[in-house]
Amino acid sequence: MPTYEYVLPGLRNLLSGIDDDVDYPTTVGERKHWSRKYEFEQVWETDEIGLYSMTPIHLSKWLFNQIEVKPGDKVLETCAGVGADTVILARMEAQVVSFEPDAERYRMAQLNIKNFVPGKKSVTVIRTNCILDKSLTNKCDVVFVDAPWGGKSYKKWIRIKELFVGNWELGDIAWKLLEGRKRDLKLVYKLPPNYDYKTLLDTCLRAGSEEFGMETCYLTPPSEARPRMNGTKIPNIRWLVVKYIK
């Protein structure tokens, strides 16, 4: 459960896992139109939560180019949802391991990857959210953390203080990922714009201060990456990127 600052009355009943603010399609025709928006030729398998949590394709491409994901990079992603970012990473020739604990979205992610990732790419979806499995994280070049934002009502809060993946707060994840690590790491957090990223950044810097050199950036999509489509605004998304250099 996220922790909020300045919570407005009556808004504590949060919807779990729905993090973006795009109206989702309800009919088959709308879903087909939605799939075209996202550059897919077939109907994309999804549910309500999956639709809200999908990053638009052009923003995913923009982000992964900004953080310089290269062919052959090993990327771990959580929470994968219905696999939108996973598909983009695989199409960029990254070797992807994605976590998704929900059984139905796990099934949808598997089907979407089968339908939209051409050829034999290195992509695996695991039905778990055990982001701190060292047998996986120690082999990764990039860890992409997409924590649930607590529902569409995240926009009602002035500031979000904490977010969690399972029982792990985002700052704690940085500490755990770096324990005993012997190689570089790019740690990427997908965040709502009202999240207190400066506190998270401070935690990430302290986590790596003794063992790593560090480079950081806080990414806001440029205006050309946030067009309006049929009057619907693309979600407000930010990314905190911390590069740990061994």
Steps between C-alpha positions, in 0.01 A plus 500: 500500500647839404558763769367849427556850636206741538235236437164655410191380696320198363777391263659216691321227304759454228473289188799268491735505205331758271764767454426703185217736406383400154136398444503130420293345216195295590390351167676282245497789253659735753764240582590469133529878477713499815731239350554725198590787730766279646632398157372144522326343200308245704287530812721537804399267784436696817268575790407828667806513723726402212367784287552763766850379578624473140757759402420627148732346244663824390583584864650156562719533194600852602594388853703195398688708244569766763649248743689333213366148516711309249453168316610221731445697822344290774193679636286400798154659514236510774199526497454392138121528484383383157849532353509834316850607611617140474402489133683826422816384679494167316456678168809704588690168527541521878495176701196550722380333817166643617315434825120505525328347804139520377396176328274657236739780403783246495298299246429812294865605505605159371246521216594859408868408488419203277295721265713814489863394547626375163746215466685331782572773754634447851196584713364327809200585717494354851187490715652664806611839625818384673703793373784429742585150376879532479528215250323733255590852611875439513497412129301807392630820343170684557234461769174674407269552799137575413326502838119528534404864558189429704234563237378794293448691823878555521424832326299619803805519725740791518793269563551124512763411757550126446423225251552127536569191291360225718632575848800697374501880499675647196801631691553167674513331160808705409683392817419133442593501132845639578587257782804304380463623143820487293388669177332814365124547526242733353208528742187657349185592692175585320327762718193723511583872466391573859731239654768629740788395276759712682475284812528186288800646317670576831445140611638364172810719530564388857454136398783520248724761659771267633535251214392674178540808292158638407321696230137605541222663302129569542325466165189690393365415153551786252191674365523321166488168685168591666252568220125498550323224315130560437489735797648246742816600680791258512581409866725723708804282567844572640806278529781514753817343360803416712806354330735322740853467363730239653 
